[in-house]
XYZ file of C-alpha atoms in Angstrom:
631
model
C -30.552 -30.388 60.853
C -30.770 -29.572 64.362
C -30.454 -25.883 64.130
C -33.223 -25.619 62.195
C -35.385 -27.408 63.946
C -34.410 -24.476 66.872
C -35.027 -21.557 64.460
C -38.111 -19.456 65.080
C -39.455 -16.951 62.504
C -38.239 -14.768 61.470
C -34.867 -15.783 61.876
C -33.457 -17.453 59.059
C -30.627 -20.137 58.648
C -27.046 -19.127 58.177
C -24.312 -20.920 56.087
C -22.045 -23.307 57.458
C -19.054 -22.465 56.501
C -14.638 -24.504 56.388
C -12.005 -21.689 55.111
C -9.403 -23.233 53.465
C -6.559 -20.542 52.862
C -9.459 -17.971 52.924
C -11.573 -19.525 50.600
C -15.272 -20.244 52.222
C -16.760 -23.798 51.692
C -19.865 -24.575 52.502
C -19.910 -27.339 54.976
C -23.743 -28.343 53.743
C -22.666 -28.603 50.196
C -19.395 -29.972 50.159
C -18.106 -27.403 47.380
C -16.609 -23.325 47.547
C -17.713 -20.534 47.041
C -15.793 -19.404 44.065
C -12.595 -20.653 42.359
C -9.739 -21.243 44.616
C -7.336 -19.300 42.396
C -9.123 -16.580 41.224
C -12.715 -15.984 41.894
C -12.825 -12.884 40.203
C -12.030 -14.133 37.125
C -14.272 -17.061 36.811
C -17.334 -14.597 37.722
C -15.984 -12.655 34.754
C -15.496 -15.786 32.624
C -18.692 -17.903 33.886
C -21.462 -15.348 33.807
C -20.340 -11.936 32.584
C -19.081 -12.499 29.214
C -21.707 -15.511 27.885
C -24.546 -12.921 29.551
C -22.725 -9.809 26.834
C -23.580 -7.558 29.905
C -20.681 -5.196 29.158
C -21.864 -4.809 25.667
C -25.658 -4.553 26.513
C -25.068 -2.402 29.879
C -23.128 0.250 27.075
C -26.843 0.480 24.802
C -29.383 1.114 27.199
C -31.178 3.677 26.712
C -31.518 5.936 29.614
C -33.797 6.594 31.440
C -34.046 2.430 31.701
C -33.410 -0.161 34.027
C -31.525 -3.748 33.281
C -32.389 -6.868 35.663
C -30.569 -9.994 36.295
C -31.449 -12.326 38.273
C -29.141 -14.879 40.396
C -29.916 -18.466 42.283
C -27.415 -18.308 44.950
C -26.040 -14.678 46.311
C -23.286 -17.016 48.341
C -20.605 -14.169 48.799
C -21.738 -12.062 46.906
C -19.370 -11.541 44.227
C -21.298 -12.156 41.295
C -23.056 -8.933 42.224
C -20.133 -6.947 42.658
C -18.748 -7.994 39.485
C -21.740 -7.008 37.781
C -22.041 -3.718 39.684
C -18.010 -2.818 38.919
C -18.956 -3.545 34.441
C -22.344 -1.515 35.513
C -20.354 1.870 37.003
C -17.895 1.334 33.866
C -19.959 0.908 31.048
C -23.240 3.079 31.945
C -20.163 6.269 33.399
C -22.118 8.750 30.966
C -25.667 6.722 31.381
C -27.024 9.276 34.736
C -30.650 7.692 34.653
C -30.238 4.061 34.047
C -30.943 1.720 36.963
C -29.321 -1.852 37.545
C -31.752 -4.241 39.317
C -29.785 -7.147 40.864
C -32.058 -10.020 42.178
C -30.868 -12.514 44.173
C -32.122 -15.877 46.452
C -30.091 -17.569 49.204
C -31.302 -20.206 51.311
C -28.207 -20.303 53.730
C -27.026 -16.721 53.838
C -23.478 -15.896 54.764
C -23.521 -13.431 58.014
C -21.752 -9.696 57.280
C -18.470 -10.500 58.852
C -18.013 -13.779 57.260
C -19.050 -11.616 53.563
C -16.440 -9.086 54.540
C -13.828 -12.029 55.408
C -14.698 -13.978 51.713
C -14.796 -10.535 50.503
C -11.344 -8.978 51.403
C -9.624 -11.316 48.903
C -10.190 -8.203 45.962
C -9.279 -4.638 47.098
C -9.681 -3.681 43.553
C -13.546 -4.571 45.016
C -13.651 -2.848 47.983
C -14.962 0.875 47.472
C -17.798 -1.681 46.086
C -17.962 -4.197 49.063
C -17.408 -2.133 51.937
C -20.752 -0.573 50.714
C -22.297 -4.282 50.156
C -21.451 -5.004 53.599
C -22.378 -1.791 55.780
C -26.188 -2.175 54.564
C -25.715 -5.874 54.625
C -29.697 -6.725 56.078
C -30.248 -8.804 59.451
C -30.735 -12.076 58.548
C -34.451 -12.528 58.270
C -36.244 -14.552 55.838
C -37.947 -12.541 52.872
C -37.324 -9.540 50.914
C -34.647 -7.147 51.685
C -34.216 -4.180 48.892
C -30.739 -2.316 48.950
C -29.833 1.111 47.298
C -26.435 2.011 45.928
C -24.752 4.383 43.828
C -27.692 7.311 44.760
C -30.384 4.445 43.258
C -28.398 3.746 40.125
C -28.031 -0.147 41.826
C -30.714 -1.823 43.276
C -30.288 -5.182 45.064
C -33.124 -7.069 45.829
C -32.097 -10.216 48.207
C -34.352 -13.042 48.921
C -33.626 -15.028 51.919
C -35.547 -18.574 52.116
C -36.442 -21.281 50.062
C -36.047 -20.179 46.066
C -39.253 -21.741 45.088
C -41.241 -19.580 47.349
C -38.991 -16.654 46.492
C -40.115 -17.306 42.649
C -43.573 -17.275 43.165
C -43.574 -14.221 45.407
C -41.375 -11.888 43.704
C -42.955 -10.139 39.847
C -39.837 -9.539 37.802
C -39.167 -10.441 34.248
C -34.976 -10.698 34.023
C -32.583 -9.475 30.965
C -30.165 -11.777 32.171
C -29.759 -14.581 34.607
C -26.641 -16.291 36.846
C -26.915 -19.633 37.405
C -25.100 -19.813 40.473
C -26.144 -22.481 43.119
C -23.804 -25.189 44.277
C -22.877 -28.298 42.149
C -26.217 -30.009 40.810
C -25.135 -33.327 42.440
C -24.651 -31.631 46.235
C -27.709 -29.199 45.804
C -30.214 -31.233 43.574
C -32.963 -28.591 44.803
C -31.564 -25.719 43.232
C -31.694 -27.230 40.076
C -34.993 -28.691 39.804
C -37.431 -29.185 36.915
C -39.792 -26.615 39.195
C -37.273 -24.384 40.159
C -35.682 -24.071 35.691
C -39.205 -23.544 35.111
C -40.191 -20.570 37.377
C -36.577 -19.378 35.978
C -38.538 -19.739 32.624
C -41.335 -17.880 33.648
C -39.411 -15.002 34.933
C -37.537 -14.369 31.710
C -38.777 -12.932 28.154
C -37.755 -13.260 24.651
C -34.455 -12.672 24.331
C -33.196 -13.387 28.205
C -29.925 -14.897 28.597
C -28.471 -17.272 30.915
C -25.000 -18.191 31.835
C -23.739 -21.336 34.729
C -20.762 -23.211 35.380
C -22.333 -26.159 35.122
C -22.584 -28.904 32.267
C -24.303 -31.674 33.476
C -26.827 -33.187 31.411
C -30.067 -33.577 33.530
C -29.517 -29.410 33.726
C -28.937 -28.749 29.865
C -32.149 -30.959 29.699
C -34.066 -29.256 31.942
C -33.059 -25.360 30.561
C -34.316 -26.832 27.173
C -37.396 -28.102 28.114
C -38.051 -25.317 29.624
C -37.543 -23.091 25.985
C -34.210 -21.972 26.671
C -31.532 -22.717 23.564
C -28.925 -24.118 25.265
C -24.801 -24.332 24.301
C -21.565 -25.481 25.606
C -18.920 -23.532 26.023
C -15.206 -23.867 27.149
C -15.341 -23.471 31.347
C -12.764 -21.724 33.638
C -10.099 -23.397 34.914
C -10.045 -26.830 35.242
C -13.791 -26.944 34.566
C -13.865 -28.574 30.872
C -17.379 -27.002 30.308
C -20.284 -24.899 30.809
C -23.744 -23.597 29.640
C -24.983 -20.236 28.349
C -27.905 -19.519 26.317
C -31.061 -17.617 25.749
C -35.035 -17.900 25.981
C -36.202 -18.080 22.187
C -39.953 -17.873 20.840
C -41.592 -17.041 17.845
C -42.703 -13.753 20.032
C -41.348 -10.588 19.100
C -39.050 -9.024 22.304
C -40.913 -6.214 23.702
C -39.612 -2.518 23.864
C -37.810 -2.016 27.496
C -39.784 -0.240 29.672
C -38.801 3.271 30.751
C -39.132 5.405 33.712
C -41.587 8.516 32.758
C -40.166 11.404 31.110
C -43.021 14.088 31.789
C -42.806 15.560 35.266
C -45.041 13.828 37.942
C -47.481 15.464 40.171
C -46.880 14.767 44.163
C -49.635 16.486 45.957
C -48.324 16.801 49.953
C -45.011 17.695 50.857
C -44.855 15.861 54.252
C -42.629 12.749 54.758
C -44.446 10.854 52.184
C -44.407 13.145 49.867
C -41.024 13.993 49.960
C -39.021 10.550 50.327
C -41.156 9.324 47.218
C -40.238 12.593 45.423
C -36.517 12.011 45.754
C -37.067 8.152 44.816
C -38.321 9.263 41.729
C -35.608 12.493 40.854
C -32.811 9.897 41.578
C -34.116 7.621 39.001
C -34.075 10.024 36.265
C -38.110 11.316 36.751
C -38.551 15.236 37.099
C -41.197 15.627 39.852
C -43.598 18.931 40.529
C -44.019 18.652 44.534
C -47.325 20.650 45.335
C -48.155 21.950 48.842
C -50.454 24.226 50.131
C -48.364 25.425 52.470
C -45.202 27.346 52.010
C -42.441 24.681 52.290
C -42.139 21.077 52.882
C -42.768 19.489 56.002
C -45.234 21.595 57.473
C -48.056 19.917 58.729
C -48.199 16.030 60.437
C -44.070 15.977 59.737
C -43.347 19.355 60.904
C -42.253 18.058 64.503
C -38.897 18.621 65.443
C -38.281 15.209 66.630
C -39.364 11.819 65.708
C -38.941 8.240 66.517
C -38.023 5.651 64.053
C -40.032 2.753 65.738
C -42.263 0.075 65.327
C -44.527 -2.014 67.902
C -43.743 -5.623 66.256
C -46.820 -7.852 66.422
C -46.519 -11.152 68.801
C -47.039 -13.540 65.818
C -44.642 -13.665 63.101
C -47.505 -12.722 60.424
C -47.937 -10.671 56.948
C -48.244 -7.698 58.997
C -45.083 -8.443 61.592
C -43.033 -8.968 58.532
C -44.105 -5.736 56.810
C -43.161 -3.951 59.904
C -40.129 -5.267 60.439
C -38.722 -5.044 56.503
C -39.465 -1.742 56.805
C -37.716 -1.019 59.571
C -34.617 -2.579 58.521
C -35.260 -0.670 54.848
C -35.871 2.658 56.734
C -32.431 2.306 59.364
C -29.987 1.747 56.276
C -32.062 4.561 54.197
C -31.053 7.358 56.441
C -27.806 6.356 56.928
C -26.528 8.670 54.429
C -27.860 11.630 56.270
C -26.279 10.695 59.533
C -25.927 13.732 61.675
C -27.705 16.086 59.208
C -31.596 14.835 60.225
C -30.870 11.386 61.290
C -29.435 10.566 64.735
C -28.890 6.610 64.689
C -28.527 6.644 68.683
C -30.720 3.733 69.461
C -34.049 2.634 70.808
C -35.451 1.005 73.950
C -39.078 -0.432 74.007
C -39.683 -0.391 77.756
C -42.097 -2.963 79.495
C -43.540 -0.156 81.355
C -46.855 -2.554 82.652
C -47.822 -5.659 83.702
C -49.639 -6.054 80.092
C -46.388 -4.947 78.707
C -44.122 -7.163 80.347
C -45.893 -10.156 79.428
C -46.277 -9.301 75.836
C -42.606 -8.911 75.318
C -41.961 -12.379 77.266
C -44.366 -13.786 74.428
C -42.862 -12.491 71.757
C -39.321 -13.561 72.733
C -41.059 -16.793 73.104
C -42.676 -16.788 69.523
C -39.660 -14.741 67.772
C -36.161 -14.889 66.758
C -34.531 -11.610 65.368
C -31.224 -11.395 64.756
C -29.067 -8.998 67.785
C -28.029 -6.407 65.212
C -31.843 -5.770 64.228
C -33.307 -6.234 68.144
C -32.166 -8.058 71.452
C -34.227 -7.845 74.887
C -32.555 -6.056 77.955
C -32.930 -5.973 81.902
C -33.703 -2.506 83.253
C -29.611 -2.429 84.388
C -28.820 -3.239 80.583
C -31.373 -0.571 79.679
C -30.124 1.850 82.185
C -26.734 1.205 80.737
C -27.934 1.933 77.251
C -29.884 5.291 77.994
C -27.078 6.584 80.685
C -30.445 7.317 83.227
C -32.437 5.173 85.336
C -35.107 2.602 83.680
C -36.677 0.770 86.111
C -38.114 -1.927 83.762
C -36.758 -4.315 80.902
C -37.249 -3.850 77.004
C -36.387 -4.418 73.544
C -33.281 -2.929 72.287
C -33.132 -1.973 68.729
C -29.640 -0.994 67.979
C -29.915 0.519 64.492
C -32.971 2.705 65.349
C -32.845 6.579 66.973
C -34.323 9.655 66.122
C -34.891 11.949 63.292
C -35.644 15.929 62.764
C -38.788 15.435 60.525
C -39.019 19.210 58.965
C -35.680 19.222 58.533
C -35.471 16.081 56.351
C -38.574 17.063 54.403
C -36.388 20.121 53.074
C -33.634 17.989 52.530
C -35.558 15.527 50.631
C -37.233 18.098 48.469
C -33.921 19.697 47.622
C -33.368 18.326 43.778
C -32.469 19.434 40.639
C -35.671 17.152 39.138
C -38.015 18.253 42.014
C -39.821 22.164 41.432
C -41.115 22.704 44.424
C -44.889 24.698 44.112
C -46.038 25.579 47.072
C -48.642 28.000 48.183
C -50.948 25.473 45.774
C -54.003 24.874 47.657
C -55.802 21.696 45.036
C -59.360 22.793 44.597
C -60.113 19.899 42.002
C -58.679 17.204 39.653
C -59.964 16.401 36.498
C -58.655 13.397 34.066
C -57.843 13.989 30.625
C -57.369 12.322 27.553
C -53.886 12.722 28.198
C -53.624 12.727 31.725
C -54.736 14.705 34.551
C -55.330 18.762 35.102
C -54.733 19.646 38.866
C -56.777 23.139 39.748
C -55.325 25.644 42.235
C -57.298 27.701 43.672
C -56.128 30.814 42.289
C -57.361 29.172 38.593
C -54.188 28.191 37.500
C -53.500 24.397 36.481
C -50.884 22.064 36.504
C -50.963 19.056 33.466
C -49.534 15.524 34.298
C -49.396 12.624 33.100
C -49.096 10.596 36.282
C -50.162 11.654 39.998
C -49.759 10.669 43.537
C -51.750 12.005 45.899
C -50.218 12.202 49.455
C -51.701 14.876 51.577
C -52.652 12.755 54.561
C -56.570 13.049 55.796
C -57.150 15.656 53.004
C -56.584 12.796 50.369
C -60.203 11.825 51.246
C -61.248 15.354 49.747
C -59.462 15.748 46.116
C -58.856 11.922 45.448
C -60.628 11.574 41.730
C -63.201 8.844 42.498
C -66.748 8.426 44.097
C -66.903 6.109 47.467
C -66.155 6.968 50.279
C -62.644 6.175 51.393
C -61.900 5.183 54.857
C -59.109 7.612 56.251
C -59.230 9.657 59.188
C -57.320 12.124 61.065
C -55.619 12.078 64.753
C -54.748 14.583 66.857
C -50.975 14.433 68.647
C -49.694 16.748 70.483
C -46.328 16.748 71.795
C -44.599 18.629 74.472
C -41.130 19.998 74.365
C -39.084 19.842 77.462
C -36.192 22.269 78.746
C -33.194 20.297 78.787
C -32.041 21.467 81.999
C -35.300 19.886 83.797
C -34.402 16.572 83.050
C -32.132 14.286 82.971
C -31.737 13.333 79.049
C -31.252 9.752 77.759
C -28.940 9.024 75.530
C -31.011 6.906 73.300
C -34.775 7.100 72.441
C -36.940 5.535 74.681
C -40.322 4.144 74.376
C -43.257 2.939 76.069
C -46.986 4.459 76.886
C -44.883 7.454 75.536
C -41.741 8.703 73.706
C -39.000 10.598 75.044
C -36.128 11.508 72.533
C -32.473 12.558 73.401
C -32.193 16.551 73.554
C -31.772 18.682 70.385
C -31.624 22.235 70.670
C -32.070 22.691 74.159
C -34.821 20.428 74.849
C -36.049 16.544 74.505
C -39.833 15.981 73.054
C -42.068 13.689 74.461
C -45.528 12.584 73.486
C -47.679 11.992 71.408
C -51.310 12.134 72.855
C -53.758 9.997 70.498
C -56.817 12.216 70.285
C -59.580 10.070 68.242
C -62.534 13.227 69.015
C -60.197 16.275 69.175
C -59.966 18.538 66.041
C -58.165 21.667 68.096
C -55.106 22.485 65.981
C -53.444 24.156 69.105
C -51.574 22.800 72.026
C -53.038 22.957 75.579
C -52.194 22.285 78.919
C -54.201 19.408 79.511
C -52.176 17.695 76.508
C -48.702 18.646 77.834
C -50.161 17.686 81.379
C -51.481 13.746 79.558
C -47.516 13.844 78.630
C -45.984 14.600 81.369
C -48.016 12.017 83.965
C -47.608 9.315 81.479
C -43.645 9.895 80.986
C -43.217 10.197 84.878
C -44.940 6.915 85.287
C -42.843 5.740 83.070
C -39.298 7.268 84.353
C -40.218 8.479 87.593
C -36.314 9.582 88.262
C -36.192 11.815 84.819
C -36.208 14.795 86.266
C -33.381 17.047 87.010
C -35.280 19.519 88.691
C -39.274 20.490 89.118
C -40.393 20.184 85.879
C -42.983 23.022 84.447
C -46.033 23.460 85.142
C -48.404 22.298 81.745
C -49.810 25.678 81.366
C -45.782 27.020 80.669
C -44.634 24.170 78.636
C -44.772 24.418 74.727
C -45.497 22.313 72.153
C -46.718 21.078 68.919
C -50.020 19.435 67.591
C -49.967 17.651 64.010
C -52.642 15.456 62.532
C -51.634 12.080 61.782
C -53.474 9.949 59.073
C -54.183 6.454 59.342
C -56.870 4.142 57.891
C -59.486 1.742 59.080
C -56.792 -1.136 59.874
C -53.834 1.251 61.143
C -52.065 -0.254 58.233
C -50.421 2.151 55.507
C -51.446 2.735 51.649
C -49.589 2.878 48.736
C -50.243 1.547 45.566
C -52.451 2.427 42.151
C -55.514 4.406 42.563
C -58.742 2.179 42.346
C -62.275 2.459 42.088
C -64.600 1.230 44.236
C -65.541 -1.585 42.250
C -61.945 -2.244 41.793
C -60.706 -0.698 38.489
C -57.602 0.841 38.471
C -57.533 4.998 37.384
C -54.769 5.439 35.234
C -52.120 7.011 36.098
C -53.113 7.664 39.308
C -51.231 7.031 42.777
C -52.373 6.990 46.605
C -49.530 7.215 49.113
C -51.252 7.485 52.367
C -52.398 5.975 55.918
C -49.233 6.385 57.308
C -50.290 7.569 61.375
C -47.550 7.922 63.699
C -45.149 5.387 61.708
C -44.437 7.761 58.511
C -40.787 7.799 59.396
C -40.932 4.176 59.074
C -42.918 3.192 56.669
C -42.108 6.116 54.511
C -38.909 4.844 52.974
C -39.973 1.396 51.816
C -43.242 2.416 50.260
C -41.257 5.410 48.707
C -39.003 2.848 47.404
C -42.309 0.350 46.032
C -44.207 3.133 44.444
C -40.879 4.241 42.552
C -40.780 0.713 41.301
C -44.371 1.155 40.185
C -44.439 4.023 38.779
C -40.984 3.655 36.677
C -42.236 -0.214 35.724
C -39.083 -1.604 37.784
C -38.670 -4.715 39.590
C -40.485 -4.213 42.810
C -39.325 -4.268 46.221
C -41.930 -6.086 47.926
C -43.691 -9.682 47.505
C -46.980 -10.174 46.586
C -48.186 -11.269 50.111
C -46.763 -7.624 51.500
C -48.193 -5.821 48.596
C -51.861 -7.216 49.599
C -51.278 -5.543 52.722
C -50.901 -1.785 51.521
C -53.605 -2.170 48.676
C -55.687 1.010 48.347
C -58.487 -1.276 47.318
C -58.724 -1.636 51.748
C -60.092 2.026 51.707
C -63.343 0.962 50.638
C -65.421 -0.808 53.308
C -66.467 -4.509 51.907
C -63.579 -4.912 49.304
C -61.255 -7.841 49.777
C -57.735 -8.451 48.452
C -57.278 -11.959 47.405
């Protein structure tokens, strides 16, 4: 079609949609959404009770996670219907975690979900949640959180095929949902039944509305045993079944029981902490300082921002899907630590300016994820003078680091130790022993190690691995000395909206500079770089360096400026069991923080995971050492 032939990455293409009396149809397709008459009750009828989930939702064991897996979100009501049996059978189940996979090629956008949506307010306290973190419509991977991580969605949007291949998940169950075979022959292909096959185990059911006989061929070539059964409605007929093979069905996996060691209480440390407590794992949280948040995310202000690459690449796309992962993570904490007020990316040079008109050229985000502005727009925005045009990125803003650290780290699974300075870790036969340097020990099972810099020093394996430490220092302003935007701006610097009496800027980026305390010259690098920047900010004379104050932190990043998380490997590539790095993170923890968070707790609980393999590649701790290569 046309529009497609228009579409740059990452954008991907929406549905076409005809309402009919409310009811969605794709124009593509030539069919609806759901039934006519009662949607609700088809879902219930077509894919709920052939799939038993009420039944099987009611005996797992907790902690433990159930996955089905779906080709075609469409309006997402198979999902909610799932989700409303979920919350009813697993009430009394605290630690049990539904994974909800899903593909769509043509994705609906939100307000046409909430519009095919509103026909069940008996759904709503359940799709008013769907829609509100409802992701930007880019193609790939886009992980949602609900019920305080007791439902995780998982949405693919592109082709299914590639979707397949990039996603590792093994499902309990699966929905059959595309549109009729004859319309959508795609969905239903030999290749597509077949990577359905080899994302199911022993045991899996299936359940689709569908009868026709090229499909019932296909699911039983594939190994599935395959039956009719009575459809809805007018619908004579339709398929359920199961994947059966002389193999014996393997015990569910489980989320560890025995605590697990989290060495560094900064951002990292602490968003991957309460990952794990709200799926059910007790955590120990070890610092050596005395509370959370005290070193590199100790600042009181931070920007949640990322510099998106020119080409639409592995990296770009990592970027971004954290970004959008990150802005609908702290939404819950809206006004406590996170301030959603917006963020411009000023084209404050001539190298600037024409690397934004390049990647307008190259790009195509959706508005609600980032839009470019002229400097009246971006005046408009910030309620002060910008002189230059930007990127505008709506759901973005600032956060109070420290402040969410504590937050984080407040659980009834997380114990807190701090004052424990790690002087050595040893592996045991049955796990690890973590030395303090008073003597004492802590015994784990399973660690992750994310101190920053320091993980160099205590990380359990020769080599040498390639992380280093830079210096930024930022400077604190006196609110009455400027004039304070109203949304975060950035450029060759920051500048954040004021909170308690005074808006940081900064950061320098000190490569040679190990002084841990603030100084004049740094405040002074600030303040000429912000001025060139906003040359009207100020309200008055601003301070002279040497009476400004400030903050320096140490920011960890790796060879590449990319992140780490991931299993713990050798230098010659073997993995060291039960052992974690969660690291690299540099002046982009706030970002990047959430979705690794959010990948490791898949990891380490044996869960679906939130990223494809080609994004996984990218944060492999196997980069550390110089001369490895991920294939």
């Amino acid at each position: 079609m046309a529009v497609t032939e228009t579409l740059k990455p990452p954008a991907t293409e929406p549905a076409e949609l005809i309402w009919q009396d409310g009811v969605p149809e794709s124009a593509r397709f030539g069919d609806v959404y759901f039934n006519r008459h009662d949607g609700l009750a088809e879902t219930r009828h077509v894919f709920i009770s052939p799939n038993r989930l009420c039944e099987r939702f009611e005996k797992l064991p907790s902690p433990g996670h159930f996955v089905i897996g779906e080709t075609g979100f469409g309006s997402g009501l198979s999902f909610l219907t799932a989700w409303a049996d979920w919350k009813q059978q697993t009430a009394n189940q605290k630690h049990t975690v539904l994974h909800f996979i899903s593909f769509e090629r043509y994705p609906l956008t939100r307000e046409e979900l909430k519009a095919a949506l509103s026909r069940w307010p008996e759904l709503a306290p359940l799709s008013d949640q769907l829609t509100s973190q409802y992701p930007p419509l880019m193609n790939g991977v886009h992980r949602l959180v609900f019920e305080g991580g007791r439902v995780r969605l998982t949405l693919f949007f592109g082709e299914i095929l590639h979707g397949l291949k990039q996603l590792p998940f093994f499902a309990d169950a699966w929905f059959l949902d595309a549109f009729d075979p004859q319309h959508n022959p795609q969905m239903w292909s030999d290749e597509v039944i077949e990577s359905v096959r080899t994302h199911s185990l022993p045991g899996t059911t299936f359940a689709t509305f569908t009868a026709v006989g090229r499909v019932r061929r296909s699911l039983e070539a594939a190994g599935f045993e395959v039956r009719k059964l009575p459809g809805f409605g007018r619908k004579r007929e339709m398929l359920a079944g199961a994947l059966t093979t002389d193999a014996d069905i393997p015990a569910p996996t489980i989320a560890p029981t025995d605590p697990v060691a989290i060495i560094g209480a900064g951002i990292a440390g602490t968003l991957l902490a309460r990952n794990l407590a709200e799926r059910g794992v007790p955590v120990l949280l070890i610092d050596k300082a005395a509370n959370a948040g005290s070193a590199a995310s100790g600042n009181a202000q931070g920007a949640l921002y990322a510099k998106l690459g020119i080409e639409y690449n592995a990296q770009a796309e990592l970027a971004a899907t954290a970004l959008s992962f990150s802005q609908r993570y702290y939404r819950p904490w809206k006004d406590d630590f996170w301030h959603p007020t917006g963020l411009l990316q000023l084209a404050t040079t001539e190298k600037e300016s024409e690397r934004q008109r390049k990647f307008c050229d190259r790009n195509q985000y959706p508005e609600d994820f980032l839009t470019p502005v002229t400097a009246r727009q971006a005046s408009e925005l910030a309620g002060i003078d910008i002189p230059v045009e930007g990127l505008w990125f709506p759901r973005s803003g600032w956060l109070e680091p420290a402040k969410a650290c504590a937050r984080l780290a407040t659980h009834s699974l997380i114990t807190p130790l701090f004052d424990f300075e790690v002087q050595h870790i040893e592996r045991l036969e049955s796990g690890w022993s973590i030395l303090n340097t008073d003597g004492t020990h802590q015994h784990v099972s399973k660690l992750v190690i994310a101190c920053g810099h320091q993980t160099a020093e205590i990380a359990p394996v020769t080599g040498t691995l390639r992380l280093k430490p830079i210096r930024g220092q930022v400077t604190h302003l006196p609110e009455s000395t400027v004039n304070p935007p109203a949304t975060v701006i950035c450029g060759s610097k920051y500048l954040n909206p004021v909170a308690n009496g005074q808006a940081t800027t900064g950061a320098t980026f000190d490569l040679r500079n190990d002084n841990p305390e603030a100084t004049a010259e740094g405040h002074q690098e600030n303040m000429d770089e912000l001025l060139r920047m906003l040359p009207n900010l100020p309200a008055t004379g601003l301070p002279s360096a040497e009476d400004l104050n400030g903050r320096v932190a140490f920011r960890c990043t790796t060879h590449d400026y990319q992140p780490v998380a991931g299993e713990l490997r050798t230098e010659s590539g073997d993995k060291v069991e039960g052992a974690y790095l969660f690291t690299g993170l540099g002046s982009k923890g706030l970002v990047w923080g959430p979705l690794l968070a959010e990948y490791l707790g898949d990891l380490l609980c044996a869960q679906p995971p939130c990223l494809p393999n080609h994004l996984t590649r990218r944060v492999d701790t196997r980069r550390l050492y110089a001369k490895r290569e991920i294939g």
